[in-house]
Amino acid sequence: MHDEAALQEMRTRVVLHADRVAHPSSMEFPGNFPGEDLSWNLEEFKKNFRIVVGFIGKDDMEFDMIGVDAAIANAFRRILIGEVPTMAIEKVFVLNNTSIMHDEILAQRLGLIPIKADPRLFTFRRGANDDPTDLNTLVFKLRVQCTKNPDALPSAVHPADKYINSNVLSSHLQWDPQGEQVERFANDPCRPVIDDILITKMRPGQEIDVELHCQKGIGKEHAKWSPVATASYRLLPDIQILKPITGESAKRFQKCFPPGVVAVKPNAAGQLEATIANPRKDTVSREVLRHAEFEDKVRLTRVRDHFIFSIESTGILPPQELFGEAAKILINKCNVVKAALHASGALVAPQEI
Amino acid sequence: MSNAPAIHEIYLLPEGVDKVTEIKDTKIPNAATFHLEKEDHTLGNVLRMELLKNPKVLFAGYKMAHPLDHSVDLKLQTTADTSPLQVLQEDINSIVKEIGQIKRKFENELTLHSMQSVEPTNGFTVDRAY
């Protein structure tokens, strides 16, 4: 019985020791355990797979993905960061720039401004030979001049009071609709996601006059096209108390974890006892493993197929749509390879031997 | 910057290059290497995982030979009653089904969640880990 439990533990949990992490990779493969058919089938997957939405904010969300392999969770994460397309400023035509910021730096900063425009309504511009059209390019103009504020009090010290346009902000970007873009984006005009991103600072007499061309791209090429601030996952912590921890020791035990993880309450015998209240809050710092008094009393583990997924969008697309897009991209990748295998012709000989 | 590789090399398949080439192993029976152009760990690892879950697969592994070389080599050996190509095709179909299932489930849970909570909490009232 004990061996059975140990085996189950090994199969479902990643165990954290002070100096190493034990059995991190999945072992649920056919042939690994006698008498068990662990081959993949859709019905079995449907039965075990669960998604629990934790919260959805304006720009971020957290959900639990339970019952998948790390490869799938990681593929989603990688695609969210690097392969879901967005629109970003790619070309900056500088007509005039007398600010102290060099053209290159200015262009780099402009590129990183998230542009609120649905990337699904645009096409990729493939290379320099592909002419810019209203389907693959968005045009913005940034024309700002800094002047003295004639109404400023002589006692004014703050630049914002003394001058007009001393701060160049993302709200100064003016969308210049091309072709049919006025009609296509009538309900949702293209604009920067956030209006108060500081681009540069100016003083009276300085001027910036640039034309900006946005193109569709992916985060793999440049991080400015990444639709997420971060997309990450972690495994659900599972803290196991092996022997009761009571009295003053329980309080010290509680201090080894972030607030809220361990509760200290009187047990049936009226003694203070530590229990695990909310393992999700644990950062798995392994502090508890440094104390000799808790040796053999606690085991830190993580559930191997329980991913706590968090998506923080830059605000271009809501996070819940980003996940759907990522799934579509992954399916598309598979279909491209499938089609290529078909095209290689070898498919028509299924039984070779 | 003059000798920097063109950035589109990461994802754009050049004309005349096959997306997938099968190189049959001459020494091991029922074994082949699939060379996938313009793919990386995203697909390589998912394929490896799915292949390992197939009882007909004796060996499956992948490598990205060089970080500047945007291609993946997938090595695969199967039992005698099938072929690596056939197994790969079957398993790609399973992956598509699996991802489709994840997507549907996610969308279902979203509608359920939106019916329960009226306004977006933006994470402040919800019990968050950090």
Coordinates of C-alpha atoms in Angstrom, one line a residue:
Chain A
M1 CA 0.0 0.0 0.0
H2 CA 2.8 2.3 0.9
D3 CA 4.6 1.6 -2.4
E4 CA 1.4 2.2 -4.3
A5 CA 1.0 5.7 -2.7
A6 CA 4.7 6.5 -3.4
L7 CA 4.2 5.5 -7.0
Q8 CA 1.1 7.6 -7.3
E9 CA 3.0 10.5 -5.8
M10 CA 5.8 10.1 -8.3
R11 CA 3.4 10.0 -11.2
T12 CA 1.4 13.0 -10.3
R13 CA 3.7 15.3 -8.4
V14 CA 6.9 17.2 -8.9
V15 CA 8.7 17.1 -5.5
L16 CA 10.9 19.9 -4.4
H17 CA 13.9 19.1 -2.2
A18 CA 16.3 21.6 -0.7
D19 CA 18.9 20.9 -3.4
R20 CA 17.0 19.5 -6.3
V21 CA 13.7 18.9 -8.0
A22 CA 12.7 15.3 -8.2
H23 CA 10.9 13.7 -11.3
P24 CA 9.9 16.8 -13.1
S25 CA 8.9 15.2 -16.4
S26 CA 5.8 13.3 -17.2
M27 CA 5.9 9.5 -17.2
E28 CA 2.4 8.8 -18.5
F29 CA 3.5 7.0 -21.6
P30 CA 2.4 3.6 -23.0
G31 CA 4.7 0.8 -21.8
N32 CA 5.8 2.6 -18.6
F33 CA 3.4 0.9 -16.3
P34 CA 2.4 -2.7 -16.7
G35 CA -1.3 -3.4 -17.4
E36 CA -2.1 0.2 -18.1
D37 CA -3.0 1.6 -21.5
L38 CA -1.7 5.1 -21.5
S39 CA -2.0 5.7 -25.2
W40 CA -3.7 9.0 -26.2
N41 CA -7.3 9.0 -27.0
L42 CA -9.7 11.9 -27.4
E43 CA -12.4 10.5 -25.1
E44 CA -10.0 10.0 -22.3
F45 CA -8.5 13.4 -22.8
K46 CA -12.0 15.1 -22.8
K47 CA -12.8 13.3 -19.5
N48 CA -9.7 14.5 -17.7
F49 CA -9.2 17.9 -19.2
R50 CA -10.5 20.9 -17.3
I51 CA -10.3 24.7 -17.6
V52 CA -11.2 26.9 -14.6
V53 CA -11.3 30.6 -15.2
G54 CA -10.0 32.4 -12.1
F55 CA -10.6 36.0 -13.1
I56 CA -10.8 38.1 -16.2
G57 CA -9.8 41.8 -15.9
K58 CA -9.6 44.5 -18.5
D59 CA -6.2 43.5 -19.7
D60 CA -5.3 40.4 -17.7
M61 CA -6.7 37.0 -16.9
E62 CA -5.8 33.9 -15.0
F63 CA -7.1 30.4 -15.5
D64 CA -6.2 26.9 -14.6
M65 CA -5.5 24.4 -17.3
I66 CA -5.7 20.9 -15.8
G67 CA -4.9 17.6 -17.5
V68 CA -2.5 18.6 -20.3
D69 CA 1.1 17.9 -21.0
A70 CA 3.7 20.6 -20.3
A71 CA 4.5 20.6 -24.1
I72 CA 1.0 21.9 -24.8
A73 CA 1.0 24.6 -22.1
N74 CA 4.4 25.7 -23.2
A75 CA 3.4 25.9 -26.9
F76 CA 0.5 28.2 -25.9
R77 CA 2.8 30.4 -23.9
R78 CA 5.4 30.6 -26.7
I79 CA 2.8 31.4 -29.3
L80 CA 1.2 34.1 -27.1
I81 CA 4.5 35.8 -26.7
G82 CA 6.0 35.3 -30.1
E83 CA 3.5 34.4 -32.7
V84 CA 0.2 36.2 -32.3
P85 CA 0.3 39.1 -34.7
T86 CA -0.4 42.8 -33.9
M87 CA 0.1 46.1 -35.6
A88 CA 3.1 48.2 -34.6
I89 CA 4.9 51.2 -36.0
E90 CA 7.6 49.9 -38.3
K91 CA 8.6 52.8 -40.5
V92 CA 9.2 56.4 -39.2
F93 CA 9.7 59.0 -41.9
V94 CA 11.4 62.0 -40.2
L95 CA 10.5 65.3 -41.8
N96 CA 11.8 67.4 -39.0
N97 CA 13.2 66.6 -35.6
T98 CA 14.9 69.3 -33.7
S99 CA 14.3 67.8 -30.3
I100 CA 17.2 66.5 -28.3
M101 CA 16.2 62.9 -29.0
H102 CA 18.0 61.4 -32.0
D103 CA 15.9 60.1 -34.8
E104 CA 16.9 56.5 -34.2
I105 CA 16.0 56.6 -30.6
L106 CA 12.8 58.4 -31.3
A107 CA 11.9 55.7 -33.9
Q108 CA 12.7 52.9 -31.5
R109 CA 10.5 54.5 -28.8
L110 CA 7.6 55.1 -31.2
G111 CA 7.8 51.4 -32.3
L112 CA 7.1 50.2 -28.8
I113 CA 3.8 52.1 -28.4
P114 CA 0.9 49.5 -28.5
I115 CA -1.5 50.5 -31.3
K116 CA -5.2 49.7 -30.8
A117 CA -6.1 48.3 -34.2
D118 CA -7.6 44.8 -34.7
P119 CA -4.7 42.9 -36.4
R120 CA -7.1 40.4 -37.8
L121 CA -8.4 43.1 -40.2
F122 CA -4.9 43.5 -41.7
T123 CA -2.6 41.5 -43.9
F124 CA 1.1 41.0 -43.6
R125 CA 3.3 43.2 -45.8
R126 CA 5.8 40.7 -47.3
G127 CA 9.0 42.5 -48.0
A128 CA 9.8 45.8 -49.7
N129 CA 8.3 44.7 -53.0
D130 CA 4.9 44.3 -51.5
D131 CA 3.4 47.8 -51.9
P132 CA 1.8 49.5 -48.9
T133 CA -2.0 49.5 -49.2
D134 CA -4.9 50.3 -46.9
L135 CA -5.0 46.6 -46.1
N136 CA -1.5 46.2 -44.7
T137 CA -0.5 49.7 -43.5
L138 CA -1.8 52.2 -41.0
V139 CA -0.5 55.7 -41.1
F140 CA -0.1 58.0 -38.1
K141 CA 1.3 61.5 -38.0
L142 CA 3.1 63.1 -35.1
R143 CA 3.5 66.8 -35.5
V144 CA 4.3 68.6 -32.2
Q145 CA 5.8 72.0 -31.6
C146 CA 6.9 73.3 -28.2
T147 CA 6.2 76.9 -27.5
K148 CA 6.3 79.3 -24.5
N149 CA 3.0 79.5 -22.7
P150 CA 1.9 83.1 -23.1
D151 CA -0.6 82.7 -20.1
A152 CA 2.0 81.4 -17.8
L153 CA 2.5 83.2 -14.5
P154 CA 6.0 84.8 -14.1
S155 CA 6.3 82.6 -10.9
A156 CA 5.7 79.4 -12.8
V157 CA 8.5 76.8 -12.4
H158 CA 7.0 73.6 -13.7
P159 CA 7.7 73.0 -17.4
A160 CA 4.1 71.9 -17.9
D161 CA 3.0 75.4 -16.8
K162 CA 5.7 77.4 -18.5
Y163 CA 5.5 75.7 -21.9
I164 CA 3.0 74.2 -24.3
N165 CA 3.7 70.7 -25.5
S166 CA 6.8 70.2 -23.4
N167 CA 5.9 66.6 -23.1
V168 CA 5.3 64.6 -26.3
L169 CA 2.8 61.9 -25.5
S170 CA 1.3 59.0 -27.4
S171 CA -2.0 61.0 -27.5
H172 CA -0.3 63.4 -29.9
L173 CA -0.3 60.6 -32.6
Q174 CA -2.9 61.5 -35.3
W175 CA -4.4 58.7 -37.3
D176 CA -4.4 59.4 -41.0
P177 CA -6.9 57.0 -42.5
Q178 CA -6.0 55.7 -45.9
G179 CA -8.4 54.4 -48.6
E180 CA -11.3 52.6 -47.1
Q181 CA -10.0 52.6 -43.6
V182 CA -12.4 55.4 -42.6
E183 CA -15.4 53.2 -43.2
R184 CA -13.8 50.0 -42.0
F185 CA -12.8 51.4 -38.7
A186 CA -15.7 53.8 -38.3
N187 CA -16.8 52.2 -35.0
D188 CA -13.3 51.8 -33.6
P189 CA -10.8 54.4 -34.8
C190 CA -7.2 53.3 -34.7
R191 CA -5.3 54.9 -31.8
P192 CA -2.6 54.2 -29.2
V193 CA -3.9 51.9 -26.5
I194 CA -2.7 54.3 -23.8
D195 CA -2.8 58.0 -24.2
D196 CA -0.2 59.2 -21.7
I197 CA 3.0 57.3 -22.8
L198 CA 5.8 59.9 -22.7
I199 CA 7.7 59.8 -26.0
T200 CA 10.2 62.6 -25.4
K201 CA 10.4 66.1 -23.8
M202 CA 10.9 69.4 -25.7
R203 CA 11.6 73.0 -25.0
P204 CA 10.4 76.1 -26.8
G205 CA 11.6 76.2 -30.4
Q206 CA 11.9 72.5 -30.8
E207 CA 9.7 70.5 -33.2
I208 CA 8.9 67.0 -34.2
D209 CA 7.2 66.2 -37.5
V210 CA 7.2 62.6 -38.5
E211 CA 5.0 60.2 -40.4
L212 CA 4.6 56.7 -39.0
H213 CA 3.7 53.6 -40.9
C214 CA 2.4 50.6 -38.9
Q215 CA 2.7 47.1 -40.2
K216 CA 1.5 43.7 -39.0
G217 CA 4.1 41.5 -37.5
I218 CA 4.9 38.9 -34.8
G219 CA 6.8 39.0 -31.6
K220 CA 9.4 36.6 -32.8
E221 CA 10.6 39.3 -35.2
H222 CA 10.6 42.2 -32.7
A223 CA 9.1 42.4 -29.2
K224 CA 7.1 45.5 -30.2
W225 CA 4.7 43.1 -32.0
S226 CA 4.1 40.9 -29.0
P227 CA 0.4 41.1 -27.9
V228 CA 1.2 40.4 -24.3
A229 CA 3.2 42.0 -21.6
T230 CA 3.7 38.6 -20.2
A231 CA 2.1 35.2 -20.7
S232 CA 3.3 32.6 -18.1
Y233 CA 2.3 29.5 -16.3
R234 CA 3.2 27.9 -13.0
L235 CA 2.3 24.5 -11.5
L236 CA -0.2 24.4 -8.7
P237 CA 1.8 24.0 -5.4
D238 CA 0.7 21.1 -3.1
I239 CA 2.2 21.3 0.4
Q240 CA 1.9 18.1 2.3
I241 CA 2.2 18.1 6.1
L242 CA 3.4 14.6 7.0
K243 CA 3.4 14.9 10.8
P244 CA 1.3 17.4 12.8
I245 CA 3.1 20.7 13.5
T246 CA 1.8 22.2 16.7
G247 CA 2.3 24.9 19.3
E248 CA 5.0 27.6 18.8
S249 CA 6.4 25.5 16.0
A250 CA 3.2 26.0 14.0
K251 CA 3.7 29.8 14.1
R252 CA 7.2 29.5 12.9
F253 CA 6.0 27.1 10.2
Q254 CA 3.4 29.7 9.1
K255 CA 6.2 32.3 8.8
C256 CA 8.0 30.2 6.2
F257 CA 5.2 30.8 3.7
P258 CA 3.7 33.9 2.2
P259 CA 0.6 35.2 4.1
G260 CA -2.5 33.1 3.6
V261 CA -0.9 29.8 2.7
V262 CA -0.8 28.3 6.3
A263 CA -3.5 28.7 8.9
V264 CA -2.8 28.1 12.6
K265 CA -5.9 27.0 14.5
P266 CA -6.6 25.1 17.6
N267 CA -7.2 21.4 16.9
A268 CA -9.5 18.9 18.6
A269 CA -7.1 18.7 21.5
G270 CA -7.1 22.4 22.0
Q271 CA -3.5 22.8 20.7
L272 CA -2.5 25.2 18.0
E273 CA -1.9 23.3 14.8
A274 CA -0.7 24.4 11.3
T275 CA -2.9 23.5 8.3
I276 CA -2.6 24.4 4.7
A277 CA -5.2 27.0 3.9
N278 CA -4.4 28.1 0.3
P279 CA -1.5 26.5 -1.5
R280 CA -2.1 28.7 -4.6
K281 CA -0.6 31.6 -2.8
D282 CA 2.7 29.8 -2.2
T283 CA 5.7 31.0 -4.2
V284 CA 7.5 27.7 -3.4
S285 CA 10.4 29.5 -1.9
R286 CA 11.5 26.4 -0.1
E287 CA 12.3 28.5 3.0
V288 CA 10.7 25.7 5.2
L289 CA 13.3 23.2 4.0
R290 CA 16.1 25.3 5.6
H291 CA 14.8 24.6 9.2
A292 CA 15.8 21.4 10.9
E293 CA 12.7 21.4 13.0
F294 CA 10.4 20.7 10.0
E295 CA 12.6 18.0 8.6
D296 CA 10.4 15.0 7.7
K297 CA 7.3 16.9 8.7
V298 CA 6.6 18.6 5.4
R299 CA 6.9 17.8 1.7
L300 CA 6.7 20.5 -1.0
T301 CA 5.3 19.3 -4.3
R302 CA 3.6 20.7 -7.3
V303 CA 0.9 19.1 -9.4
R304 CA 2.5 18.1 -12.7
D305 CA -0.5 18.6 -15.0
H306 CA -2.2 21.6 -13.3
F307 CA -1.1 24.8 -14.9
I308 CA -2.0 28.2 -13.5
F309 CA -1.9 30.2 -16.7
S310 CA -1.7 34.0 -16.6
I311 CA -2.0 36.3 -19.6
E312 CA -1.4 40.0 -19.4
S313 CA -2.3 41.7 -22.6
T314 CA -0.9 45.0 -23.8
G315 CA -4.5 46.1 -24.4
I316 CA -4.6 45.6 -28.1
L317 CA -6.7 42.5 -27.8
P318 CA -8.5 41.2 -24.7
P319 CA -6.6 38.3 -23.1
Q320 CA -9.4 35.8 -23.6
E321 CA -9.3 36.5 -27.4
L322 CA -5.6 36.1 -27.4
F323 CA -5.8 32.5 -26.2
G324 CA -8.3 31.7 -28.9
E325 CA -6.0 33.2 -31.5
A326 CA -3.0 31.2 -30.1
A327 CA -5.1 28.0 -30.4
K328 CA -5.9 28.8 -34.0
I329 CA -2.2 29.5 -34.8
L330 CA -1.1 26.2 -33.2
I331 CA -3.8 24.3 -35.2
N332 CA -2.7 26.1 -38.3
K333 CA 1.0 25.1 -37.7
C334 CA -0.1 21.4 -37.5
N335 CA -2.2 21.7 -40.6
V336 CA 0.7 23.2 -42.6
V337 CA 2.9 20.3 -41.6
K338 CA 0.1 17.9 -42.4
A339 CA -0.4 19.4 -45.9
A340 CA 3.4 19.3 -46.5
L341 CA 3.4 15.6 -45.6
H342 CA 0.6 15.0 -48.0
A343 CA 2.4 17.0 -50.7
S344 CA 5.5 14.9 -50.2
G345 CA 3.4 12.1 -51.8
A346 CA 4.5 9.3 -49.5
L347 CA 1.1 9.3 -47.8
V348 CA -0.3 6.9 -50.4
A349 CA 1.7 4.0 -49.2
P350 CA 0.3 3.4 -45.7
Q351 CA 1.4 -0.2 -45.3
E352 CA 5.0 -0.3 -46.4
I353 CA 6.1 -3.6 -44.9
Chain B
M1 CA 24.3 45.3 -39.2
S2 CA 25.6 44.4 -42.6
N3 CA 26.1 40.7 -41.9
A4 CA 23.0 40.3 -39.7
P5 CA 20.7 37.5 -41.0
A6 CA 17.5 38.8 -42.5
I7 CA 14.9 38.8 -39.8
H8 CA 12.2 37.2 -41.9
E9 CA 14.3 34.1 -42.1
I10 CA 12.8 33.2 -38.8
Y11 CA 9.4 32.4 -40.2
L12 CA 9.3 32.9 -44.0
L13 CA 9.8 29.7 -46.0
P14 CA 12.0 30.5 -49.0
E15 CA 10.6 29.6 -52.4
G16 CA 11.6 26.1 -53.6
V17 CA 12.2 24.8 -50.1
D18 CA 10.0 22.0 -48.7
K19 CA 8.3 22.5 -45.4
V20 CA 8.9 18.9 -44.5
T21 CA 11.4 16.4 -45.8
E22 CA 11.6 12.8 -44.7
I23 CA 15.0 11.3 -44.5
K24 CA 14.7 7.5 -44.1
D25 CA 17.2 5.9 -41.9
T26 CA 19.4 3.4 -43.8
K27 CA 20.5 1.4 -40.8
I28 CA 17.6 1.2 -38.4
P29 CA 14.3 -0.4 -39.7
N30 CA 11.2 1.7 -39.6
A31 CA 13.0 4.8 -38.6
A32 CA 13.1 8.2 -40.2
T33 CA 14.1 11.8 -39.5
F34 CA 11.7 14.5 -40.5
H35 CA 13.2 17.9 -41.2
L36 CA 10.7 20.6 -40.4
E37 CA 11.7 24.0 -41.8
K38 CA 10.8 27.2 -40.0
E39 CA 9.5 25.4 -36.9
D40 CA 10.9 25.5 -33.3
H41 CA 10.3 24.0 -29.9
T42 CA 6.7 25.1 -30.0
L43 CA 5.7 22.4 -32.5
G44 CA 8.7 20.1 -32.0
N45 CA 8.0 19.4 -28.4
V46 CA 4.3 19.0 -28.9
L47 CA 4.9 16.5 -31.7
R48 CA 7.4 14.6 -29.6
M49 CA 4.9 14.4 -26.7
E50 CA 2.1 13.2 -28.9
L51 CA 4.3 10.6 -30.6
L52 CA 5.5 9.2 -27.3
K53 CA 1.9 8.6 -26.3
N54 CA 1.4 6.4 -29.3
P55 CA 2.1 2.7 -28.5
K56 CA 3.4 2.1 -32.0
V57 CA 6.3 4.5 -31.5
L58 CA 9.5 3.0 -30.3
F59 CA 11.5 6.2 -30.3
A60 CA 10.6 9.8 -30.7
G61 CA 12.8 12.8 -30.2
Y62 CA 13.5 16.2 -31.6
K63 CA 16.3 18.8 -31.8
M64 CA 16.8 22.3 -32.9
A65 CA 20.3 21.8 -34.3
H66 CA 21.4 25.4 -34.1
P67 CA 19.7 28.5 -32.6
L68 CA 20.3 30.5 -35.9
D69 CA 19.0 27.6 -38.0
H70 CA 15.3 27.8 -37.8
S71 CA 14.5 24.2 -38.4
V72 CA 13.7 21.1 -36.3
D73 CA 14.8 17.5 -36.8
L74 CA 12.3 15.0 -35.5
K75 CA 13.6 11.5 -35.2
L76 CA 11.1 8.7 -35.1
Q77 CA 11.2 4.9 -35.0
T78 CA 8.0 2.8 -35.1
T79 CA 7.0 -0.8 -34.9
A80 CA 7.1 -2.9 -38.0
D81 CA 3.3 -2.8 -38.7
T82 CA 3.3 0.8 -39.6
S83 CA 5.6 3.5 -40.9
P84 CA 7.0 6.7 -39.4
L85 CA 5.2 8.8 -41.9
Q86 CA 1.9 7.2 -41.2
V87 CA 2.3 7.5 -37.5
L88 CA 3.3 11.2 -37.8
Q89 CA 0.2 11.9 -39.9
E90 CA -2.1 10.1 -37.4
D91 CA -0.6 12.0 -34.5
I92 CA -0.8 15.4 -36.1
N93 CA -4.5 14.7 -36.5
S94 CA -4.7 13.9 -32.8
I95 CA -2.9 17.1 -31.9
V96 CA -5.3 19.1 -34.0
K97 CA -8.2 17.4 -32.2
E98 CA -6.7 18.0 -28.8
I99 CA -6.0 21.7 -29.4
G100 CA -9.5 22.1 -30.9
Q101 CA -10.9 20.5 -27.7
I102 CA -8.9 22.9 -25.5
K103 CA -10.1 25.9 -27.5
R104 CA -13.8 24.8 -27.3
K105 CA -13.5 24.1 -23.6
F106 CA -11.9 27.4 -23.0
E107 CA -14.6 29.2 -24.9
N108 CA -17.3 27.3 -22.9
E109 CA -15.7 28.3 -19.6
L110 CA -15.5 31.9 -20.8
T111 CA -19.3 32.1 -21.5
L112 CA -20.0 30.4 -18.1
H113 CA -17.7 32.8 -16.4
S114 CA -19.2 35.8 -18.1
M115 CA -22.7 34.8 -17.0
Q116 CA -21.5 34.5 -13.3
S117 CA -19.6 37.7 -12.9
V118 CA -21.1 40.9 -14.3
E119 CA -18.3 43.4 -14.2
P120 CA -14.6 42.8 -14.8
T121 CA -12.8 42.8 -11.4
N122 CA -9.4 43.7 -12.9
G123 CA -7.9 41.4 -10.3
F124 CA -8.3 43.6 -7.3
T125 CA -11.1 42.0 -5.4
V126 CA -10.1 38.5 -6.5
D127 CA -7.7 36.4 -4.4
R128 CA -4.5 36.5 -6.4
A129 CA -1.3 34.7 -5.7
Y130 CA 1.0 37.7 -5.9

